[in-house]
PDB file of C-alpha atoms in Angstrom:
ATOM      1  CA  UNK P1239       0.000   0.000   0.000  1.00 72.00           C
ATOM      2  CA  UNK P1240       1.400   3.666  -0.851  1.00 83.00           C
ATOM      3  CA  UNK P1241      -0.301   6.723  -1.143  1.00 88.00           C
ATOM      4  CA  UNK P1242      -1.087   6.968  -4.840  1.00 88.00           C
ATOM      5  CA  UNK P1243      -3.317   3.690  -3.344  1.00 88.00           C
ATOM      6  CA  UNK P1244      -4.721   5.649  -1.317  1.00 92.00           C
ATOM      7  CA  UNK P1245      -5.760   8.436  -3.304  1.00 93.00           C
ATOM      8  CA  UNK P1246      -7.425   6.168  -5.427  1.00 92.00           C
ATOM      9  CA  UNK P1247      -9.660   5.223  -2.949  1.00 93.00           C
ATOM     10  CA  UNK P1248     -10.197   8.694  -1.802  1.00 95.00           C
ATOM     11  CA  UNK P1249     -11.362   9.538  -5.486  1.00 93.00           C
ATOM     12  CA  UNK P1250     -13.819   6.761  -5.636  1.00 94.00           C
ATOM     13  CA  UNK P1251     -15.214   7.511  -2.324  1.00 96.00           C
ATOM     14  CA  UNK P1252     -15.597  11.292  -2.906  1.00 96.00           C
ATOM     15  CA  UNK P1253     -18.815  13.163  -3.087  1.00 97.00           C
ATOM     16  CA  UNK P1254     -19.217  16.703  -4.699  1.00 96.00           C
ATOM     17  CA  UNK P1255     -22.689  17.211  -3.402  1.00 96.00           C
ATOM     18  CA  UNK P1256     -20.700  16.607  -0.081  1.00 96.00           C
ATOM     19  CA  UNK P1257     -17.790  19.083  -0.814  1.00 97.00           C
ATOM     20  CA  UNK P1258     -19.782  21.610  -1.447  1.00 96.00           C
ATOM     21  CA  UNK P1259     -21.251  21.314   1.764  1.00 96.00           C
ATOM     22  CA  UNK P1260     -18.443  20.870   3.991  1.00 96.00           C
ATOM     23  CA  UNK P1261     -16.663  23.697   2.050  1.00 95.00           C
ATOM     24  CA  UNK P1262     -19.528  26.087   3.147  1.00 95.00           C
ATOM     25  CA  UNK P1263     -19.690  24.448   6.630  1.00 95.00           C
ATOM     26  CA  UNK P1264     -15.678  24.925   7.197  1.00 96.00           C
ATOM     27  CA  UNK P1265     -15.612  28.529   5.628  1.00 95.00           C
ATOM     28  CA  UNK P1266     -13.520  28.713   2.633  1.00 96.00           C
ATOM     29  CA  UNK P1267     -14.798  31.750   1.350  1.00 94.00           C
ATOM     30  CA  UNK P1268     -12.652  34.554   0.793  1.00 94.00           C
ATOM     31  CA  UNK P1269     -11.702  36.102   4.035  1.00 93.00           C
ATOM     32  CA  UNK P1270     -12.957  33.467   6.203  1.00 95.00           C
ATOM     33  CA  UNK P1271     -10.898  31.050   8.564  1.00 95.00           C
ATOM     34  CA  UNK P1272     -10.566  28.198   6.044  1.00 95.00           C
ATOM     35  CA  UNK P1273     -10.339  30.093   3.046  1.00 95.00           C
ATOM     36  CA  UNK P1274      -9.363  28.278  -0.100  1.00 94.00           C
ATOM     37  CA  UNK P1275      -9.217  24.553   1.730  1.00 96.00           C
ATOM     38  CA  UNK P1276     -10.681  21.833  -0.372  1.00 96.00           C
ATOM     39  CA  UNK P1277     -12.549  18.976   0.034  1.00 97.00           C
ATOM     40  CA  UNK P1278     -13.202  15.851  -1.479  1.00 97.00           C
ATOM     41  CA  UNK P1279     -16.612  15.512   0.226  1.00 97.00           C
ATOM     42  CA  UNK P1280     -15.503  12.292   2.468  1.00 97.00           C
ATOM     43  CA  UNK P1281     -17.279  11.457   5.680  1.00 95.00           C
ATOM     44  CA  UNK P1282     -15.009  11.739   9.075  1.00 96.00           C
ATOM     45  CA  UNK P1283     -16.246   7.846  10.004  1.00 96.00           C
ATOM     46  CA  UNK P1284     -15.114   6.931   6.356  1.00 96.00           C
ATOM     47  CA  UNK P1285     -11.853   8.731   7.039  1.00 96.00           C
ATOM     48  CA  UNK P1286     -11.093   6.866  10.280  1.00 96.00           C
ATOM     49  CA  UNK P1287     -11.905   3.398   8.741  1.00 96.00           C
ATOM     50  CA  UNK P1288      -9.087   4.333   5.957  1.00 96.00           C
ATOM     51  CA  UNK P1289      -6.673   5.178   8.570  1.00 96.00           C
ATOM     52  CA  UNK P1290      -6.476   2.049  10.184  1.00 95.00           C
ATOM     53  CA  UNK P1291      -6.552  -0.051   6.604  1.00 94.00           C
ATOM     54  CA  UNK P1292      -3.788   2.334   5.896  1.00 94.00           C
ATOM     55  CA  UNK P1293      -1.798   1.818   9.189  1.00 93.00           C
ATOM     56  CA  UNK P1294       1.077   0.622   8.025  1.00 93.00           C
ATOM     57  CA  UNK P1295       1.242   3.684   5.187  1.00 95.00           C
ATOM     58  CA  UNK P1296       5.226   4.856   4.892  1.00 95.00           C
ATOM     59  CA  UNK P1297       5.817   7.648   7.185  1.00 95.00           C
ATOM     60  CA  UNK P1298       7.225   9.720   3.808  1.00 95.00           C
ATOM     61  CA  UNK P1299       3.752   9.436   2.636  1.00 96.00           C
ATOM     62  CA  UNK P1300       2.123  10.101   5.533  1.00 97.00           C
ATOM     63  CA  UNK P1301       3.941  13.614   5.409  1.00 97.00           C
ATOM     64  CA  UNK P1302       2.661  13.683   1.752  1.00 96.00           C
ATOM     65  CA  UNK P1303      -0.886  14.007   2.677  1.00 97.00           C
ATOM     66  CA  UNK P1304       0.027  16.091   5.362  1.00 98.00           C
ATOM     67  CA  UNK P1305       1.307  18.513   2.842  1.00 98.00           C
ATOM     68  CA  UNK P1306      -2.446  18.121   0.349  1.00 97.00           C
ATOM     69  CA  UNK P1307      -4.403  21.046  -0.299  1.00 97.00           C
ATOM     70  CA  UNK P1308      -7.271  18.564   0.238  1.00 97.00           C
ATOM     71  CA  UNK P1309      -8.363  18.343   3.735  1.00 98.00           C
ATOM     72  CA  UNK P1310      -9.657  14.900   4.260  1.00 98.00           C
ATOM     73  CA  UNK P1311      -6.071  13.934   3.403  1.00 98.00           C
ATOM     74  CA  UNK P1312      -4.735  16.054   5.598  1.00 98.00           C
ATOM     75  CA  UNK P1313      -7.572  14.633   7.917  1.00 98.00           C
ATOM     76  CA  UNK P1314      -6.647  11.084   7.232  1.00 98.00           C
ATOM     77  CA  UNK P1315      -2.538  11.849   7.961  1.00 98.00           C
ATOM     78  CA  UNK P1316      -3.440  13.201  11.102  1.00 98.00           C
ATOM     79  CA  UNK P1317      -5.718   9.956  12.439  1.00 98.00           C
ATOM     80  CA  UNK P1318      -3.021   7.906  11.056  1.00 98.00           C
ATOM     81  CA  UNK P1319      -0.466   9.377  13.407  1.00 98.00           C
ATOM     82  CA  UNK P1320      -2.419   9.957  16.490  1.00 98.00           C
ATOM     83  CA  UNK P1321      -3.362   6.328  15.881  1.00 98.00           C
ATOM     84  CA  UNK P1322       0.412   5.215  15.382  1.00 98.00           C
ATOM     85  CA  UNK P1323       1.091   7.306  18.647  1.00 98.00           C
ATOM     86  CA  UNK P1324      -1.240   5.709  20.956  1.00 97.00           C
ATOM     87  CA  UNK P1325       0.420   2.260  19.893  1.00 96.00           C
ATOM     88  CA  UNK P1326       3.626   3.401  19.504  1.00 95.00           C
ATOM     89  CA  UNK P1327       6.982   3.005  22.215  1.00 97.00           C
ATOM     90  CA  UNK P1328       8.857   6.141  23.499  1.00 96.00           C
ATOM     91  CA  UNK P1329      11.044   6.244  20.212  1.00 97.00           C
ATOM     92  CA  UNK P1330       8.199   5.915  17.967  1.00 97.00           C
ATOM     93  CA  UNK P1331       5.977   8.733  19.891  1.00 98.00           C
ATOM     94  CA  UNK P1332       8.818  11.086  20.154  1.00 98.00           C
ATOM     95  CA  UNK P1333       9.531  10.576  16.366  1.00 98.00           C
ATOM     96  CA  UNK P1334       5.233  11.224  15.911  1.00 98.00           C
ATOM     97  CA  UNK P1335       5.757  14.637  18.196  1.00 98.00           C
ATOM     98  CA  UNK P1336       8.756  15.799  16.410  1.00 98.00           C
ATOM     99  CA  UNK P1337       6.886  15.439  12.795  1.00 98.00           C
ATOM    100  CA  UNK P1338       3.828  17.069  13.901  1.00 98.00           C
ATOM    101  CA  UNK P1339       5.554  20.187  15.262  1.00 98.00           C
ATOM    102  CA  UNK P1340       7.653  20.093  12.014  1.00 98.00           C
ATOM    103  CA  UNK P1341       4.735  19.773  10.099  1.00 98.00           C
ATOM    104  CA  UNK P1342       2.149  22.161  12.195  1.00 98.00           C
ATOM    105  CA  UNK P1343       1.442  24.590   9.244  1.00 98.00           C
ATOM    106  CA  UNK P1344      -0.705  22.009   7.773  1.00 98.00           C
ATOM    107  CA  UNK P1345      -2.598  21.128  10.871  1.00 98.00           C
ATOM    108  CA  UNK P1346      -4.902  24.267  10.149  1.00 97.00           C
ATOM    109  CA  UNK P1347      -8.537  24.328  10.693  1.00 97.00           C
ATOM    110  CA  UNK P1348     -10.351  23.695  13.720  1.00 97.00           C
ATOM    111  CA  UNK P1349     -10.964  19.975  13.034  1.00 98.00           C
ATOM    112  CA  UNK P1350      -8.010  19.009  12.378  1.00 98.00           C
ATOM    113  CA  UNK P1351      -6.412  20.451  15.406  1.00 98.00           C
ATOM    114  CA  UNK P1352      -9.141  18.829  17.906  1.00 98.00           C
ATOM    115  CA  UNK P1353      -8.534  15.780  16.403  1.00 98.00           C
ATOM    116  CA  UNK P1354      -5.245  15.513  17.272  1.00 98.00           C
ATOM    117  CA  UNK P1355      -3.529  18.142  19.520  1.00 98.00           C
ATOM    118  CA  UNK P1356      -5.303  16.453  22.728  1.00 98.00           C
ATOM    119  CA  UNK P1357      -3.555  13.200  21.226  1.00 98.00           C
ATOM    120  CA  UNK P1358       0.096  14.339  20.472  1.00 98.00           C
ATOM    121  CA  UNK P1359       0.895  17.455  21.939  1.00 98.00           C
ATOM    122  CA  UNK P1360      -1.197  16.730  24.901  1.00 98.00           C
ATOM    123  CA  UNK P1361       0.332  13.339  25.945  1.00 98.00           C
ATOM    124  CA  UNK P1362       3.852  14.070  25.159  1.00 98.00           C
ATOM    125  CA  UNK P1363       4.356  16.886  27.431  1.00 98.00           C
ATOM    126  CA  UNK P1364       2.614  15.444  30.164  1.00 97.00           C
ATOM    127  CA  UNK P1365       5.619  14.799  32.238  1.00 96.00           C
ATOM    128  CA  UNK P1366       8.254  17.263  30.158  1.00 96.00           C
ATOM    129  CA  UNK P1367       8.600  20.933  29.813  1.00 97.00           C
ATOM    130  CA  UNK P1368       5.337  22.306  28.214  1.00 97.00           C
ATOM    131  CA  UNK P1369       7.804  25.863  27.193  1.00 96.00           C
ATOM    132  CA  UNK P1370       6.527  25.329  23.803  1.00 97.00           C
ATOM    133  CA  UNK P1371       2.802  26.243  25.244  1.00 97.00           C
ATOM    134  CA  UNK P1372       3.585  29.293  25.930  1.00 96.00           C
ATOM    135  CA  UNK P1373       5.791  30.309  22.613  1.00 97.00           C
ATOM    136  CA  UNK P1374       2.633  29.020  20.812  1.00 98.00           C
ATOM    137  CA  UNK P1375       0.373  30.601  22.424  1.00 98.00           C
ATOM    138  CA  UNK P1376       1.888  34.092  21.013  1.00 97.00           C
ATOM    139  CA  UNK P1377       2.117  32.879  17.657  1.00 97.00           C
ATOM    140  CA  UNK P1378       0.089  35.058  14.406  1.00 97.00           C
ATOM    141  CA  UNK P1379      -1.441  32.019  13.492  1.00 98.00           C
ATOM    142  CA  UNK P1380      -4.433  31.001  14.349  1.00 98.00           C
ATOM    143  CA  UNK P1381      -4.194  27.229  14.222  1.00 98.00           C
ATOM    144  CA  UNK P1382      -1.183  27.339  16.318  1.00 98.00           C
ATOM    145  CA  UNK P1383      -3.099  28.894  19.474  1.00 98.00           C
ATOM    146  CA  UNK P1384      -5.858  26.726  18.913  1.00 98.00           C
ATOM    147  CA  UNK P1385      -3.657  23.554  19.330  1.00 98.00           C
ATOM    148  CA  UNK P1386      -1.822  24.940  22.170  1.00 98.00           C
ATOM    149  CA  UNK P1387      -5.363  25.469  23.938  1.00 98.00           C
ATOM    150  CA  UNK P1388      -6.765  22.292  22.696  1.00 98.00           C
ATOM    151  CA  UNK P1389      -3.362  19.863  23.529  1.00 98.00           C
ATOM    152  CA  UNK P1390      -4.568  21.240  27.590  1.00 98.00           C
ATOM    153  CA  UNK P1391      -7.602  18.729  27.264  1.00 98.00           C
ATOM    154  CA  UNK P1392      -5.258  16.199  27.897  1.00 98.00           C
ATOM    155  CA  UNK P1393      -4.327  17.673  30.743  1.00 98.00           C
ATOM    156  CA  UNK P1394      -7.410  18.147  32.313  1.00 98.00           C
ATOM    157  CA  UNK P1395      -8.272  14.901  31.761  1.00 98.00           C
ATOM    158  CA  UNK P1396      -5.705  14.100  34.516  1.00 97.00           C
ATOM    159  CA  UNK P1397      -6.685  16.426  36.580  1.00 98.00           C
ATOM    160  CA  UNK P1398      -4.080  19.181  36.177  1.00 98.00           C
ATOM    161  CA  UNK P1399      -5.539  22.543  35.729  1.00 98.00           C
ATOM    162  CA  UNK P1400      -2.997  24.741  35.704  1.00 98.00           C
ATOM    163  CA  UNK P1401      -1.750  25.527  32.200  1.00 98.00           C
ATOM    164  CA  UNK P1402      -5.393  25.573  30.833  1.00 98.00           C
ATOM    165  CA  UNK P1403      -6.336  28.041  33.076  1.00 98.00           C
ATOM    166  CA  UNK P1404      -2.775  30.129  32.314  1.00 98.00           C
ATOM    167  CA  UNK P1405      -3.558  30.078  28.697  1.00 98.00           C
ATOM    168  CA  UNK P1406      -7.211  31.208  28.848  1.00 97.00           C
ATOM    169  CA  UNK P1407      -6.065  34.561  31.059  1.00 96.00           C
ATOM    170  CA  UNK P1408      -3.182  34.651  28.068  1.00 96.00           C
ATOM    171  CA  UNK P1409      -5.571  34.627  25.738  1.00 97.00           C
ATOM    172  CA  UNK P1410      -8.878  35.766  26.916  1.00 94.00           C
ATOM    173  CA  UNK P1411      -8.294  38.943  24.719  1.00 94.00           C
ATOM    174  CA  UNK P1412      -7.544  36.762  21.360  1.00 96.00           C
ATOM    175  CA  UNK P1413      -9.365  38.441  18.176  1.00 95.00           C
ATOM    176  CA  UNK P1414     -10.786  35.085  17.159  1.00 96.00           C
ATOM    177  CA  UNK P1415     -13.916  33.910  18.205  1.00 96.00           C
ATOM    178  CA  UNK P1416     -12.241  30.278  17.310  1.00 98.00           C
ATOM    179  CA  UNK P1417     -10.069  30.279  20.465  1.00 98.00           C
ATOM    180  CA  UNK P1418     -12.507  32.132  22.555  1.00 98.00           C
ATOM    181  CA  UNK P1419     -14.829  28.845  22.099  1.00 98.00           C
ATOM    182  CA  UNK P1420     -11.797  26.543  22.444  1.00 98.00           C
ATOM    183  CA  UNK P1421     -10.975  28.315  26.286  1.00 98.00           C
ATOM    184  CA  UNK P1422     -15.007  28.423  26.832  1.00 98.00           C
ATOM    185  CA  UNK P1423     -14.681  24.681  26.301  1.00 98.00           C
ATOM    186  CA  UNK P1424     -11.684  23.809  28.218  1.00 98.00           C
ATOM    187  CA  UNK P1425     -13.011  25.797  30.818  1.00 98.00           C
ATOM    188  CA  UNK P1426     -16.540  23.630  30.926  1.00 98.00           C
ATOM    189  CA  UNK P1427     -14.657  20.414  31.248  1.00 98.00           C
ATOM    190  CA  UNK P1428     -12.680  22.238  34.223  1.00 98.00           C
ATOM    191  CA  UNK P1429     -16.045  22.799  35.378  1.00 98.00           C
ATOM    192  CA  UNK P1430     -16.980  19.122  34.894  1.00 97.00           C
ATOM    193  CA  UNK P1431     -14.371  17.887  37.500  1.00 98.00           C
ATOM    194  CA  UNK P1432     -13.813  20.755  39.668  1.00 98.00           C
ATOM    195  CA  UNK P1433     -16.973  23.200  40.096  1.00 97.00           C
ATOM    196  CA  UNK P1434     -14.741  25.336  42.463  1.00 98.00           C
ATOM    197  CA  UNK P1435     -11.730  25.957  40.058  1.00 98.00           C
ATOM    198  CA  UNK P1436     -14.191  26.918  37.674  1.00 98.00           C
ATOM    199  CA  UNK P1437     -16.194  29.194  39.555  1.00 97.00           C
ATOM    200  CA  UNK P1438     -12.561  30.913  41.281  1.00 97.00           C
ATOM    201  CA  UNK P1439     -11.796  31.583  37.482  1.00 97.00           C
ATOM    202  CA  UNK P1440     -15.232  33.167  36.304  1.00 97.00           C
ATOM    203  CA  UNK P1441     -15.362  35.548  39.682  1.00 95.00           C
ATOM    204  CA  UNK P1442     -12.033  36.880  38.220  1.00 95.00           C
ATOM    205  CA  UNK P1443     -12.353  36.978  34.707  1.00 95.00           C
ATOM    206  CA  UNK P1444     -16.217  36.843  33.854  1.00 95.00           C
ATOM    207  CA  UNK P1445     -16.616  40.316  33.535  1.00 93.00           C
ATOM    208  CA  UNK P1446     -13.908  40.676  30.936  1.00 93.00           C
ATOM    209  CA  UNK P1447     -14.390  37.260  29.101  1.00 95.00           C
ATOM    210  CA  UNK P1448     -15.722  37.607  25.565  1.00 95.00           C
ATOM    211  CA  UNK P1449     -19.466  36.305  25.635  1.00 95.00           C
ATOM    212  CA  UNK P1450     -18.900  33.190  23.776  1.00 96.00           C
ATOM    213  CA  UNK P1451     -16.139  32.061  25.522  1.00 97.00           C
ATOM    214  CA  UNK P1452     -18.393  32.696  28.958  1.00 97.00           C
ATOM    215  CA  UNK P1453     -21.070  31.301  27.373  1.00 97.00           C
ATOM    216  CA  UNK P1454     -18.904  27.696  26.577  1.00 98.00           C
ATOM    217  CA  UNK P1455     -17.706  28.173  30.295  1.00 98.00           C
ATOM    218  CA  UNK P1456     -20.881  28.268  31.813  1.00 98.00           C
ATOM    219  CA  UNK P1457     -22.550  25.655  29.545  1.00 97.00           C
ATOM    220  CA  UNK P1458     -23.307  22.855  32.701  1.00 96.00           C
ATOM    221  CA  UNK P1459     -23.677  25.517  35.499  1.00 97.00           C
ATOM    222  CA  UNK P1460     -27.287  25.925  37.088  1.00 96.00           C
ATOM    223  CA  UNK P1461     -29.733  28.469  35.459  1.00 96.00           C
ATOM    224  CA  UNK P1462     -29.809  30.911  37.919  1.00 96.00           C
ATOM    225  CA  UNK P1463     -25.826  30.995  38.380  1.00 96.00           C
ATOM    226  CA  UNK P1464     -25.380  31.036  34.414  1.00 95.00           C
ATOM    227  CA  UNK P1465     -27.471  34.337  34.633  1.00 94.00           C
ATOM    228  CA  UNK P1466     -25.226  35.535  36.968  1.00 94.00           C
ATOM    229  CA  UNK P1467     -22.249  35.289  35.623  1.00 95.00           C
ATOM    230  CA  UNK P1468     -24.034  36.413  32.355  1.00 94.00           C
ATOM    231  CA  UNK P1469     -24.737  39.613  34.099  1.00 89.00           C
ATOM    232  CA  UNK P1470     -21.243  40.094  35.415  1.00 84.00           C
ATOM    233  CA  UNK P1471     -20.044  39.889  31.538  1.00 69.00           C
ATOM    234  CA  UNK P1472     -22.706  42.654  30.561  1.00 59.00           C
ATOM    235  CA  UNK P1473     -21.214  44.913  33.388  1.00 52.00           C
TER     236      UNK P1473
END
């Protein structure tokens, strides 16, 4: 198997009607976050399925599709290494890390960075420096603070708060409403296992928080508390 294999199946499988939908859904227009991505019109439950026949895909080719223009192959790359990384030993997953941080430009719309930044970035600097959160965090690109924000899920999963909570005071200010649902989110599943780090947060920062962001934060609180904090944010 090889990747012009691969793209054969990807051309059988593909759907125009289907493109044309997830092109408006992921905003390609001109201007918009996703501008000029294309799709093939391929199902993410298709996608997965391919990436485990296609396991065993050369890494140089995995880096090929990386590299598409066409997003479900850039998809497809990414499931095949977050895949290879959950079943792979210390050499293997620091190999995985290295590529996708070499690679990062491509990993750039929101899918494809919540699809595998919780499953790379996150694990791997579990018990190692986590510097690189921070120099991300300030870059221009937009994909590059979303995976930053999003490889903290793994984190709170464990129970470790702290850079999550770092990152959305860093970037409570950011100018895309992308990464102001990203920290609303991380924020919720804070919430989920800790009602009291949550709530310390939002009496500090709810009145500056960008409404969506509080809005994602507040998601599982009770009604009447929701319109409380809701009220702090209008003052």
């Amino acid at each position: 198997m090889n990747v012009s294999d691969l793209r054969a199946r990807l051309k059988k499988l593909a759907s125009p009607a289907d493109a044309r939908s997830l092109q408006r859904f992921f905003k390609t227009g001109p201007s918009e976050y996703g501008e000029g991505d294309r799709f093939l019109g391929i199902r993410v439950p298709v996608t997965r399925k391919l990436a485990r026949e296609f396991r065993e895909l050369p890494r140089r080719d995995v880096v090929a599709l990386l590299q598409s223009p066409i997003h479900e192959e850039r998809l497809l790359a990414l499931v095949i290494l977050v895949n290879a990384y959950q079943c792979g030993d210390d050499t293997e997953c620091a190999e995985i890390y290295k590529l996708y941080l070499a690679q990062l430009d491509y990993v750039n719309n929101w899918d494809l960075v919540d699809s595998s930044a919780p499953y790379i970035i996150g694990p791997h600097l579990l018990n190692r420096s986590r510097k690189i959160l921070s120099r991300l965090a300030r870059s221009k690109n937009l994909w590059h603070r979303r995976v930053v924000v999003l490889a903290t899920f793994y984190f709170i999963r464990q129970n470790d708060f702290a850079d999550a909570l770092r990152l959305a005071e860093l970037l409570r200010n950011d100018e895309h409403d992308l990464i102001h649902k990203a920290i609303g989110w991380m924020l919720r599943e804070i919430g989920k296992r800790d009602l009291i780090v949550l709530r310390t947060f939002l009496g500090k920062h709810a009145a500056f928080m960008p409404r969506t962001m509080l809005r994602y934060a507040i998601e599982k609180l009770s009604e009447p508390e929701r319109q409380r904090y809701l009220r702090a944010g209008k003052a």
